Short mmCIF file of N, CA, C and O and ligand atoms in Angstrom, two decimals:
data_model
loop_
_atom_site.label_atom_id
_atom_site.label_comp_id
_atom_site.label_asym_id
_atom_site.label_seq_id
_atom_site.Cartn_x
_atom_site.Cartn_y
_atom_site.Cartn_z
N UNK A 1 71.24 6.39 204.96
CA UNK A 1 72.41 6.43 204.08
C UNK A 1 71.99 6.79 202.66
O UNK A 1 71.11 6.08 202.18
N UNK A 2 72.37 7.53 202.08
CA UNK A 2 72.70 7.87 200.64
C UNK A 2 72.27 7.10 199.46
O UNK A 2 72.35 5.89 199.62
N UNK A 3 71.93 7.39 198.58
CA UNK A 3 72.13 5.90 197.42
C UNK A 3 72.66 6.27 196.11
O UNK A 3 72.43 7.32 195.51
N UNK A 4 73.30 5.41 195.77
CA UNK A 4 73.60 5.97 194.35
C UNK A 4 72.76 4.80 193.64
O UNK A 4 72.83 3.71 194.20
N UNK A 5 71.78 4.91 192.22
CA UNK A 5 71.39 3.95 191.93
C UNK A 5 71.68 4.59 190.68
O UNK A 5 71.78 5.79 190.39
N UNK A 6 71.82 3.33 189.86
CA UNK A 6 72.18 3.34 188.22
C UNK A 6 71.10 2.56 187.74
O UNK A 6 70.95 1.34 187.86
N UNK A 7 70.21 3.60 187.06
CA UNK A 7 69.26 3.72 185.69
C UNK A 7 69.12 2.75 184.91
O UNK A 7 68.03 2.20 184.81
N UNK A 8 70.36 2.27 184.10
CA UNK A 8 70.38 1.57 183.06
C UNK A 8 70.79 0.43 183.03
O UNK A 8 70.82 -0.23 181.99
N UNK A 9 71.43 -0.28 184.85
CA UNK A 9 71.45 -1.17 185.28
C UNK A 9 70.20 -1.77 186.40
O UNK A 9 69.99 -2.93 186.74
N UNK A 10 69.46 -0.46 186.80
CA UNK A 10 68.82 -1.47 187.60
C UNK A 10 69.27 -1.72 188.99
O UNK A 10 68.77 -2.57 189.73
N UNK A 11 70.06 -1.06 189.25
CA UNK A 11 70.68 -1.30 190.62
C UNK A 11 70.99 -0.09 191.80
O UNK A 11 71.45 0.95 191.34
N UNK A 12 70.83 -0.13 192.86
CA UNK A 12 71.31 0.92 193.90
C UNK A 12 71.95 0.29 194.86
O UNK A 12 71.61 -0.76 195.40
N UNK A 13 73.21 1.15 195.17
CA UNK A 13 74.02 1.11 196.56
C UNK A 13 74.11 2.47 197.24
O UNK A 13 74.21 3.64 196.86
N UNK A 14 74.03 1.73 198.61
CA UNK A 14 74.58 2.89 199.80
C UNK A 14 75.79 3.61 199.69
O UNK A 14 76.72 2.90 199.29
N UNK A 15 76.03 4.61 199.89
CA UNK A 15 77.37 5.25 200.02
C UNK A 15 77.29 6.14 201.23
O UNK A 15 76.26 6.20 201.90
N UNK A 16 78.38 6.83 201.52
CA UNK A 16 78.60 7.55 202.77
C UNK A 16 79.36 8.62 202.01
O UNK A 16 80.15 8.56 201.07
N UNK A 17 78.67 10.03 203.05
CA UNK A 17 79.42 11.58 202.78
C UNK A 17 80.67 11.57 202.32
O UNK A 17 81.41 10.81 202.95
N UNK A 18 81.21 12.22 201.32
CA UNK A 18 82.49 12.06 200.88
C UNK A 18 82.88 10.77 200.05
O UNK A 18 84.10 10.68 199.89
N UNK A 19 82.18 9.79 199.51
CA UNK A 19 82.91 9.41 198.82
C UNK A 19 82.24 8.96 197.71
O UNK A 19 81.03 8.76 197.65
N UNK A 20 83.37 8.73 196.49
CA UNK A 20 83.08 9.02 195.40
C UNK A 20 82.13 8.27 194.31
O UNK A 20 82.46 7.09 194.17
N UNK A 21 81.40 8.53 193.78
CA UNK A 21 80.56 7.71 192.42
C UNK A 21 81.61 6.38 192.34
O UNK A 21 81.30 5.24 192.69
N UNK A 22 82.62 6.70 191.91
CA UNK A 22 83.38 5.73 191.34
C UNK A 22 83.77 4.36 192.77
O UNK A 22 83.80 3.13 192.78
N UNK A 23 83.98 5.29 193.65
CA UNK A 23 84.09 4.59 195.05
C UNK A 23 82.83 3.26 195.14
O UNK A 23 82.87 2.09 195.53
N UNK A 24 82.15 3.82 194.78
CA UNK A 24 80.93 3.10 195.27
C UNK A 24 80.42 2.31 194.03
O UNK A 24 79.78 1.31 194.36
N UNK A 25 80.53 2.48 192.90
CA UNK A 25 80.22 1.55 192.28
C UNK A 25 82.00 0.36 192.34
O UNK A 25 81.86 -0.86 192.43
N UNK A 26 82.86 0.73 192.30
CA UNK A 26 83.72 -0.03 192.50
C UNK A 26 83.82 -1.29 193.49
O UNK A 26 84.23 -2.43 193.25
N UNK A 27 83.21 -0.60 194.93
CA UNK A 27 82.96 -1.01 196.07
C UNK A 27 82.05 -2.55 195.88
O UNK A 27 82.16 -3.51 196.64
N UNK A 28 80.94 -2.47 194.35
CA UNK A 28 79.46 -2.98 194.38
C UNK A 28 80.28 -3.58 193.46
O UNK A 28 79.49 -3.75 192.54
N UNK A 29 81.53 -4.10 193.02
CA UNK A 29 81.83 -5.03 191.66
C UNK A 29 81.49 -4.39 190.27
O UNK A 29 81.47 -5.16 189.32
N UNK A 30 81.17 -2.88 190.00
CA UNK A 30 81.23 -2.13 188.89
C UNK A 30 82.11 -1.84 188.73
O UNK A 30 82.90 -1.48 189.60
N UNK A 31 82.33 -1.89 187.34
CA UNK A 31 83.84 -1.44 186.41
C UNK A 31 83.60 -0.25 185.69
O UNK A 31 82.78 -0.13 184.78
N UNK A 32 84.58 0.87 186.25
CA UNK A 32 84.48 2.08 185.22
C UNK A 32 85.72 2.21 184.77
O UNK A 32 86.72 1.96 185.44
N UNK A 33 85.71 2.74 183.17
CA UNK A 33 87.00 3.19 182.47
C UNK A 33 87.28 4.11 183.69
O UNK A 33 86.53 4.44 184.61
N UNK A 34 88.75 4.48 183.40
CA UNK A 34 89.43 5.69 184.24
C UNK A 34 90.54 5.54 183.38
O UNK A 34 91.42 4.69 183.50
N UNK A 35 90.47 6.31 182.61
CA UNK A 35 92.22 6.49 181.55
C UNK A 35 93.12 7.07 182.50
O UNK A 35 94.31 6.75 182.44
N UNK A 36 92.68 7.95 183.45
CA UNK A 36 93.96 8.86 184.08
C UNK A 36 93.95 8.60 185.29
O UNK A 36 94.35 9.41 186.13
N UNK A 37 93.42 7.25 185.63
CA UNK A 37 93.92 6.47 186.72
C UNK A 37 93.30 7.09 187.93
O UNK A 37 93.80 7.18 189.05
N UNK A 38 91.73 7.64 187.40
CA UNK A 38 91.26 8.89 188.83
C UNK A 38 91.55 9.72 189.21
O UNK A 38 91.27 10.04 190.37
N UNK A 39 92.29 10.51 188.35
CA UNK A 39 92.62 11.98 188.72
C UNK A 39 91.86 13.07 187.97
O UNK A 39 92.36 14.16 187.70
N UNK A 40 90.50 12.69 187.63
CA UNK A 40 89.80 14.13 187.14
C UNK A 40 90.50 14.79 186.15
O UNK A 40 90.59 16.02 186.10
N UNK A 41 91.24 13.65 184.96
CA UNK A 41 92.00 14.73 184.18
C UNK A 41 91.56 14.08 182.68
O UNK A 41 91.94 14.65 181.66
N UNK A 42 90.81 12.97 182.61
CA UNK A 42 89.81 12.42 181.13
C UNK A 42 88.38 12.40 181.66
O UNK A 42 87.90 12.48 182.79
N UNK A 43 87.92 12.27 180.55
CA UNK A 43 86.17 11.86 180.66
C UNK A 43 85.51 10.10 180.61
O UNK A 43 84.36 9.72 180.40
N UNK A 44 86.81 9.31 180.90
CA UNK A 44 86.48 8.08 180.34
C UNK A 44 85.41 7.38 181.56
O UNK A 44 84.62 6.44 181.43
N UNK A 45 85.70 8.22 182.79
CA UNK A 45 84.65 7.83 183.68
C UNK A 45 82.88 8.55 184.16
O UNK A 45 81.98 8.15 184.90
N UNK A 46 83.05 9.61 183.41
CA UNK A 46 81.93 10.37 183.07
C UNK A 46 80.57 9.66 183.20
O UNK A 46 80.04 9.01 182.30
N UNK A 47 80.06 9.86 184.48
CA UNK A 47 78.18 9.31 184.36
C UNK A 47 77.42 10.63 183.81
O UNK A 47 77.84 11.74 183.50
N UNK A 48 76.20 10.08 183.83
CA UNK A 48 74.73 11.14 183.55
C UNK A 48 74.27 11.15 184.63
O UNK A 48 73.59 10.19 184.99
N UNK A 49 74.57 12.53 185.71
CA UNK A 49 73.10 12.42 186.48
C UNK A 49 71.67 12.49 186.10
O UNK A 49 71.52 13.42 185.31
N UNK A 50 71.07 12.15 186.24
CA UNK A 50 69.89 12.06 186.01
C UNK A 50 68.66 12.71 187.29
O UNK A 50 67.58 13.14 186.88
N UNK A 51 68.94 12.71 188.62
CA UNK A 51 68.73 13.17 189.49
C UNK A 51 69.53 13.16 190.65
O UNK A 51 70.26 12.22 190.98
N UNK A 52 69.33 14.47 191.41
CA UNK A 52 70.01 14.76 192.43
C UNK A 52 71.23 15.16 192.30
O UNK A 52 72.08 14.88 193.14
N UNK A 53 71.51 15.92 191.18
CA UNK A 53 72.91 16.50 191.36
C UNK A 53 73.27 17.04 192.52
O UNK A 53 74.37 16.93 193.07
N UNK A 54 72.13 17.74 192.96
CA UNK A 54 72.01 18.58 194.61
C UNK A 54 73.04 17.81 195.49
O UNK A 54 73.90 18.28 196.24
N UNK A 55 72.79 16.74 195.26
CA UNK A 55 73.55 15.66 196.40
C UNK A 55 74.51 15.35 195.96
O UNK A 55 74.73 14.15 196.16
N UNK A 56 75.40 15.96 195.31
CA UNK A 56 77.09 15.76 195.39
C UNK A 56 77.47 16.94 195.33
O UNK A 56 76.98 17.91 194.74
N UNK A 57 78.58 16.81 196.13
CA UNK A 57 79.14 18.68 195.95
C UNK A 57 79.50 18.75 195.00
O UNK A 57 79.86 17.85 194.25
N UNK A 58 79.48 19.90 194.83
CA UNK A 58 79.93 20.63 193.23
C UNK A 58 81.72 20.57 192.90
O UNK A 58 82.65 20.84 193.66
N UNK A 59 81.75 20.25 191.91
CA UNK A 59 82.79 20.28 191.18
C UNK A 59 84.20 21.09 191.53
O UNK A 59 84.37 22.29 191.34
N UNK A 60 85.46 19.91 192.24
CA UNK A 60 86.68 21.12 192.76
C UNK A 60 87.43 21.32 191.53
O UNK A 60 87.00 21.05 190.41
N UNK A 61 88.50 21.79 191.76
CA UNK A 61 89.12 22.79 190.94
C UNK A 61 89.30 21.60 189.57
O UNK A 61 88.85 21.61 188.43
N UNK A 62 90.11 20.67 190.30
CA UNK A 62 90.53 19.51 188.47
C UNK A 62 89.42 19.24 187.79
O UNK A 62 89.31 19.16 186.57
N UNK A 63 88.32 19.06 188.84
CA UNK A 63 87.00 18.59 187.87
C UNK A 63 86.45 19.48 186.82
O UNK A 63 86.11 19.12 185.69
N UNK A 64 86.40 20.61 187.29
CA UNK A 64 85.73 21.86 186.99
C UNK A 64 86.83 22.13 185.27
O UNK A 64 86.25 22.24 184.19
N UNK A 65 88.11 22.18 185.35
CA UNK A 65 89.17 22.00 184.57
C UNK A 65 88.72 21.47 183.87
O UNK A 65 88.76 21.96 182.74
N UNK A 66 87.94 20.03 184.06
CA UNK A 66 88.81 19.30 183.05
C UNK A 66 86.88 19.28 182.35
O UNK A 66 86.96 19.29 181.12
N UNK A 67 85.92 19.26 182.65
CA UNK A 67 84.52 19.47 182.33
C UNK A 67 84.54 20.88 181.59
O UNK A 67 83.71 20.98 180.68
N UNK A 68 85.28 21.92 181.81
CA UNK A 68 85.48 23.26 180.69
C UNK A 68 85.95 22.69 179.42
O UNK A 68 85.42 22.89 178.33
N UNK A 69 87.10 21.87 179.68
CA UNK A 69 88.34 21.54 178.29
C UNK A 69 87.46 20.61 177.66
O UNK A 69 87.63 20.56 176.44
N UNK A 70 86.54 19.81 178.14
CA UNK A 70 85.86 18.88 177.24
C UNK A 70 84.39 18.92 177.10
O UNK A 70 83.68 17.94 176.87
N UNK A 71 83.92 20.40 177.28
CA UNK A 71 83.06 20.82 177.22
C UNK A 71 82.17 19.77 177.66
O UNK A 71 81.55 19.08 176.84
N UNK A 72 82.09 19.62 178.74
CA UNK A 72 80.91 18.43 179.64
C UNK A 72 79.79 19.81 179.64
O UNK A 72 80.01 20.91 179.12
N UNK A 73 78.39 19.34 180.47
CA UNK A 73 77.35 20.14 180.63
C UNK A 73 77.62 19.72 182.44
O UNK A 73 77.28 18.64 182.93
N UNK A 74 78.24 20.79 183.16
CA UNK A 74 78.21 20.35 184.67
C UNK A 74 76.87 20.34 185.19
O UNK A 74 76.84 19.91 186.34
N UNK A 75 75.39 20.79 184.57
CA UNK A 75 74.54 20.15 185.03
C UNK A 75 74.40 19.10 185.11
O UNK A 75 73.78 18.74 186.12
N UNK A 76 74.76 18.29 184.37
CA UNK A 76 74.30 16.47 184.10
C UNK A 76 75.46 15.41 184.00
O UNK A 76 75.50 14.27 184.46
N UNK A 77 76.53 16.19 183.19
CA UNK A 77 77.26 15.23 183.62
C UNK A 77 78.55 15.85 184.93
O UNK A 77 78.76 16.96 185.41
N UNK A 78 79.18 14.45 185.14
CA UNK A 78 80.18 14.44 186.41
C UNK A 78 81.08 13.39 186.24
O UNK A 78 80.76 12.43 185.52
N UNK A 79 82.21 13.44 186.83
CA UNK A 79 83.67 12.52 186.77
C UNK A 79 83.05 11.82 187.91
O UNK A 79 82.56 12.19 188.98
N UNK A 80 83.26 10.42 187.20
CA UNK A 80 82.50 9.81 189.29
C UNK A 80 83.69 9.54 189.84
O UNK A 80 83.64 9.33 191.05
N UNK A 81 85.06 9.46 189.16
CA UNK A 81 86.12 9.66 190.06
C UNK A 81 86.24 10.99 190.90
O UNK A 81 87.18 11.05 191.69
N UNK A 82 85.44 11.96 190.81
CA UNK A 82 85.50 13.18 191.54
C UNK A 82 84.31 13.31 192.22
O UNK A 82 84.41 13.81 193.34
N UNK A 83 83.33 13.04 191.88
CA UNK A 83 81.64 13.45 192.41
C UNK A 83 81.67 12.79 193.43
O UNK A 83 81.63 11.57 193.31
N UNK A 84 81.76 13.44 194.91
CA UNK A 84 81.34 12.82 196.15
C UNK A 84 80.07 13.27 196.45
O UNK A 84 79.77 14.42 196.12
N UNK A 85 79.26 12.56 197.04
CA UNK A 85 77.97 12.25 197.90
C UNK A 85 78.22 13.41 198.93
O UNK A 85 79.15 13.45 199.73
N UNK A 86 77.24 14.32 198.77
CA UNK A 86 77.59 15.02 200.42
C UNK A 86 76.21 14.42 201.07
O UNK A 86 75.50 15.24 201.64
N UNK A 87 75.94 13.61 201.04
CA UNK A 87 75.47 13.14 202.14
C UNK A 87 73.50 13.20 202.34
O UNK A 87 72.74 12.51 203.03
N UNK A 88 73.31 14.01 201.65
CA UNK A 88 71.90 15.32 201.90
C UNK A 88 70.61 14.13 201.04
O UNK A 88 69.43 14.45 200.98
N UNK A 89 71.10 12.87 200.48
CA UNK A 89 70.04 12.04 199.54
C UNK A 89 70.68 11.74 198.36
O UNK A 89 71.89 11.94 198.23
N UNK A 90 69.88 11.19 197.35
CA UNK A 90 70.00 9.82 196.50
C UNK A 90 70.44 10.51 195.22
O UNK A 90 69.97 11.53 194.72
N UNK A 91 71.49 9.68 194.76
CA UNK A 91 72.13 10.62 193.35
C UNK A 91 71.26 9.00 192.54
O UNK A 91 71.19 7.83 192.90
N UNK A 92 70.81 9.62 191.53
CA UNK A 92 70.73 8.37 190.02
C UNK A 92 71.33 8.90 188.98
O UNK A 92 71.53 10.06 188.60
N UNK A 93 71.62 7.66 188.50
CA UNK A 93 72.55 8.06 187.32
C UNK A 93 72.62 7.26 186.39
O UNK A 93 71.97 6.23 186.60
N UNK A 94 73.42 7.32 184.98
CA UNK A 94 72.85 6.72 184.29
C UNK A 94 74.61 6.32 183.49
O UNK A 94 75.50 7.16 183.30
N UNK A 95 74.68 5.09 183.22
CA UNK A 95 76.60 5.09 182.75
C UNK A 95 76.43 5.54 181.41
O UNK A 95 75.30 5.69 180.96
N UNK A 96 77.09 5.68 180.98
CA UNK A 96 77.50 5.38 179.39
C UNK A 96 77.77 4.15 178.23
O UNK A 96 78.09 4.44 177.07
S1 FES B 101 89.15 8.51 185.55
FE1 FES B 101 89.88 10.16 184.42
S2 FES B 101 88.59 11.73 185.01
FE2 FES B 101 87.88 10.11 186.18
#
């Protein structure tokens, strides 16, 4: 299984194909801002990958939107309300 582990906490959880950063730290008792209620349309949930971007699919259409309008760097950063795990190995990351 997958891992998402966070950097600046010290911690890793399992996740499964398809679902989201936010999924999974939610899942583990982590609290992320989400101004727009998880729809890929603010940055208030924005992690740092740090490694393995490889291992989330790339950015769909709202994400991609809304990382242009707020000039994110889609190398590094990602909406973890949008960034799913495809499955392929270990995303780290780092919150804000
Ligand atoms: S919660 Fe707004 S973009 Fe993720």
């Amino acid at each position: 299984m997958p891992k998402v582990k966070v950097l600046n906490l010290g911690l890793e959880f399992e996740g499964i194909e398809n679902e989201t950063i936010m999924q999974i730290l939610y899942r583990n008792g982590i609290e992320v801002d989400s101004a727009c209620g998880g729809h890929g349309q603010c940055t208030s949930c924005k992690v740092l990958v740090v490694q393995g971007i490889e291992n989330l699919y790339p950015p769909e259409f709202e994400e991609e939107e809304t990382i242009q309008e707020y000039g994110l760097d889609p190398e590094k950063e990602r909406l973890s309300c949008q960034a799913k795990l495809n499955g392929k190995g270990d995303v780290v990351i780092y919150l804000p």
